[in-house]
Coordinates of C-alpha atoms in Angstrom, one line a residue:
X29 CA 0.0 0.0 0.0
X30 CA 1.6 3.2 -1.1
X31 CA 1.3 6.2 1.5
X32 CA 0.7 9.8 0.5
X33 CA 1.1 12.8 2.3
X34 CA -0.9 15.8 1.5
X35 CA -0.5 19.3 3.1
X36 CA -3.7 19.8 4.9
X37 CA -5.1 22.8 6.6
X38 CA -6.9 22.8 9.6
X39 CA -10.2 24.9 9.9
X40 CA -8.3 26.9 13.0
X41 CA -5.3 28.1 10.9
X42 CA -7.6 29.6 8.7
X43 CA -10.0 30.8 10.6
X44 CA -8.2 31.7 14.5
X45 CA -11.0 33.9 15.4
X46 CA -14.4 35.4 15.2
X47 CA -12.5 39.1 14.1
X48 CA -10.4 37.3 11.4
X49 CA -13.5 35.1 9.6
X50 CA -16.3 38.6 10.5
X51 CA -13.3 40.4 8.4
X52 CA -13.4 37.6 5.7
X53 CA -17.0 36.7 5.3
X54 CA -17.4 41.3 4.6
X55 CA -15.2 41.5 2.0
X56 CA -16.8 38.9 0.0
X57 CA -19.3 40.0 -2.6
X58 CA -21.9 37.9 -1.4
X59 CA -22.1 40.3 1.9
X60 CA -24.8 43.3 1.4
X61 CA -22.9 45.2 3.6
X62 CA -22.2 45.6 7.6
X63 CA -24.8 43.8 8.8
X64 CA -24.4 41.0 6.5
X65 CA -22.4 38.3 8.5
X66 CA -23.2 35.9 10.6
X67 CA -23.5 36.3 14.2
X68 CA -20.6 35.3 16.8
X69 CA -22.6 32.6 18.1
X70 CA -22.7 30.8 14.5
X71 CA -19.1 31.1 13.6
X72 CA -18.3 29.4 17.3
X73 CA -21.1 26.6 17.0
X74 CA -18.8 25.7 13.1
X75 CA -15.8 26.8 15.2
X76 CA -16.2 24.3 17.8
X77 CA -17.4 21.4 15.8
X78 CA -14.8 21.7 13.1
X79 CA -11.7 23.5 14.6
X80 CA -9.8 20.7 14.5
X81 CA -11.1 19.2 10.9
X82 CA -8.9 19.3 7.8
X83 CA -10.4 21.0 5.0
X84 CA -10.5 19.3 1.7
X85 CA -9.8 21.7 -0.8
X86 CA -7.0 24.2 -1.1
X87 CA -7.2 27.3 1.0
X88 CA -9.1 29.3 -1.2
X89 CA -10.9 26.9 -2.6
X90 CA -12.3 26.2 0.9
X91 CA -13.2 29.5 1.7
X92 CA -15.1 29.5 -1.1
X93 CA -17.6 26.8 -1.1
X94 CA -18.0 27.7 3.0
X95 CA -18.7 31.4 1.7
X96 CA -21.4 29.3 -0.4
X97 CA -23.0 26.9 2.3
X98 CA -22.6 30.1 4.8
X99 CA -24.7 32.4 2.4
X100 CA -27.5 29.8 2.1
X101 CA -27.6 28.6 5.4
X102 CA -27.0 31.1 8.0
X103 CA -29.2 33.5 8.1
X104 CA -32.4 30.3 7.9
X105 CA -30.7 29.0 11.0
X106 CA -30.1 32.3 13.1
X107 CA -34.0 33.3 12.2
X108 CA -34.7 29.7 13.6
X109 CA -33.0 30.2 17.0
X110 CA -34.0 33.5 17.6
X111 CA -37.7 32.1 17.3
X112 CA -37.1 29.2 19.4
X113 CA -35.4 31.5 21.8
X114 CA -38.4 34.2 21.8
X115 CA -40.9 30.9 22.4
X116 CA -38.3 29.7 25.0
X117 CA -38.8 32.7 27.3
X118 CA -42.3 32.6 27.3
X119 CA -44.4 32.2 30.7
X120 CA -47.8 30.7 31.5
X121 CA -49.1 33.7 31.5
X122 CA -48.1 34.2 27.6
X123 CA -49.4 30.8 26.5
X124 CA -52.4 30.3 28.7
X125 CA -55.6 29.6 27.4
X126 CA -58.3 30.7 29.2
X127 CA -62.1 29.4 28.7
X128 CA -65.2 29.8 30.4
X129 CA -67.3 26.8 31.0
X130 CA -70.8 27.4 32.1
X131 CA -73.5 24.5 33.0
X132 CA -77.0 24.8 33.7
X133 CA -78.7 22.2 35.6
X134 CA -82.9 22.5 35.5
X135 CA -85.3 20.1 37.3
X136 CA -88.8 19.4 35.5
X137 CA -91.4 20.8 38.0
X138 CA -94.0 18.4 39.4
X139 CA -96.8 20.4 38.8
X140 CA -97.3 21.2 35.1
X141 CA -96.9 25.3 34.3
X142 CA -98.2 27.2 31.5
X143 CA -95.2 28.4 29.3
X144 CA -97.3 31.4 28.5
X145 CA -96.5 32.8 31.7
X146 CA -93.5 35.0 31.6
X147 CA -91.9 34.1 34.8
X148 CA -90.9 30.2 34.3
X149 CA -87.6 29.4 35.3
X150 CA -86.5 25.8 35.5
X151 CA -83.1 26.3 36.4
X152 CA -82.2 25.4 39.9
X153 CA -78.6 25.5 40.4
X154 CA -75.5 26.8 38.0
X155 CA -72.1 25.8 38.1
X156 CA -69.3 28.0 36.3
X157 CA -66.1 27.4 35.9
X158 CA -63.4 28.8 34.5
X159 CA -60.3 26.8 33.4
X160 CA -56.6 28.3 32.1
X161 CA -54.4 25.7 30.7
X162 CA -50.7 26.1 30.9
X163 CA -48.2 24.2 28.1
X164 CA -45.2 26.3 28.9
X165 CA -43.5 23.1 29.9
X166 CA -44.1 20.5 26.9
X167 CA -43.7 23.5 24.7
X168 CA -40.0 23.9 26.1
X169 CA -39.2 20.1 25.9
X170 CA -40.4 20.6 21.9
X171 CA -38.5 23.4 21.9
X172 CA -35.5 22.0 23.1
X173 CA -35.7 18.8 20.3
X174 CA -36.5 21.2 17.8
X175 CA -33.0 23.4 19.0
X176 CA -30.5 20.1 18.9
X177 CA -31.9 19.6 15.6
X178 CA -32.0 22.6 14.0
X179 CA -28.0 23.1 15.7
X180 CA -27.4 19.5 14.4
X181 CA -28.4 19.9 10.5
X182 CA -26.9 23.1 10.5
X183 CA -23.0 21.9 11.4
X184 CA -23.8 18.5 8.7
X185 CA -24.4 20.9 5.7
X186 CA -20.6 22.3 6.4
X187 CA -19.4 18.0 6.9
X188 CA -18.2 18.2 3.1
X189 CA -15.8 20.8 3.4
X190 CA -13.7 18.7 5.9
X191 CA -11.7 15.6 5.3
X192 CA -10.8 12.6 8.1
X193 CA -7.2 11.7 8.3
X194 CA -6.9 8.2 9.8
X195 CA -4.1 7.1 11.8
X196 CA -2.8 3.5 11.1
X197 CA -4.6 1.5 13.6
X198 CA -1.7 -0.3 14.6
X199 CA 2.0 0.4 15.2
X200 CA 4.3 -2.2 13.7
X201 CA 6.1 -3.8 15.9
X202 CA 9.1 -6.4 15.3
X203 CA 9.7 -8.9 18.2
X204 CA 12.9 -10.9 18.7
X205 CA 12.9 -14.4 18.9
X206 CA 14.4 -15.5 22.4
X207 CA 17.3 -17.1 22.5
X208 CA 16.8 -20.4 25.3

């Protein structure tokens, strides 16, 4: 089996910082202008999944199919966790749902009445009750699955740009024969 070297780059030699990529990703032509660029929190989410990755094209060409997958990917995933934060602060209070459920019980009279008469009133006893539901909680636990997997499919669209470098699995090893 015939071994190759290639010189690699690792994702943190290019990119060292947020200042470094924020000054990168503005001078592209894809950026509209200041506030074009992803947020701090999205380059350390890629940062810290792939710092340590080797990237599988040159440098430049790199930088340009992550300038790609950034521009059509970033700003669908920052809108997403902004909602699911704005959903994740809500209280009961925000969510409840309040209803009004009112019940008339009526007894028939024993003696028969004329419904021509004005005054009839069967009902004996009413029972109201008023009921506020609360699903801040199972909301949150949705929200939380929805925020691993929207965080989740978001690092695997960048998975392409990155190559694994597999150490030999085992080191060879000669042994002497002992001499009795």
């Amino acid at each position: 089996m015939e071994g190759r070297e290639f010189d690699t780059r690792l994702f943190l030699n290019i990119f060292p910082d947020y200042e470094t990529f924020k000054k990168w990703y503005k001078s592209l032509p894809l950026s509209s202008g200041d506030n074009d660029c992803p947020l701090e929190k999205t380059f350390a989410l890629i940062k810290y999944e792939y710092d340590d990755c080797h990237v599988a094209f040159s440098v430049e060409g790199f930088k340009q199919h992550f300038a790609i997958d950034l521009y059509s990917y970033y700003r669908e995933f920052e809108g997403t966790t902004k909602r699911i934060d704005q959903l994740m602060s809500l209280t009961d209070e925000d969510v409840s749902i309040d209803g009004i459920n009112v019940m008339n019980m009526a007894q028939i009279p024993e003696e028969e009445s004329s419904t021509d008469v004005e005054t009839v009133n069967f009902i004996t006893s009413q029972q109201k009750s008023k009921m506020i539901k609360g699903k801040t909680q199972i909301a949150r636990e949705q929200l939380s699955n929805q925020r691993a997997y929207t965080v989740q499919k978001f690092l695997k669209r960048f998975a392409h740009l990155f190559i694994k470098i597999i150490s030999p699995s085992y080191t060879f090893v000669v042994e002497e024969d002992d001499e009795e």
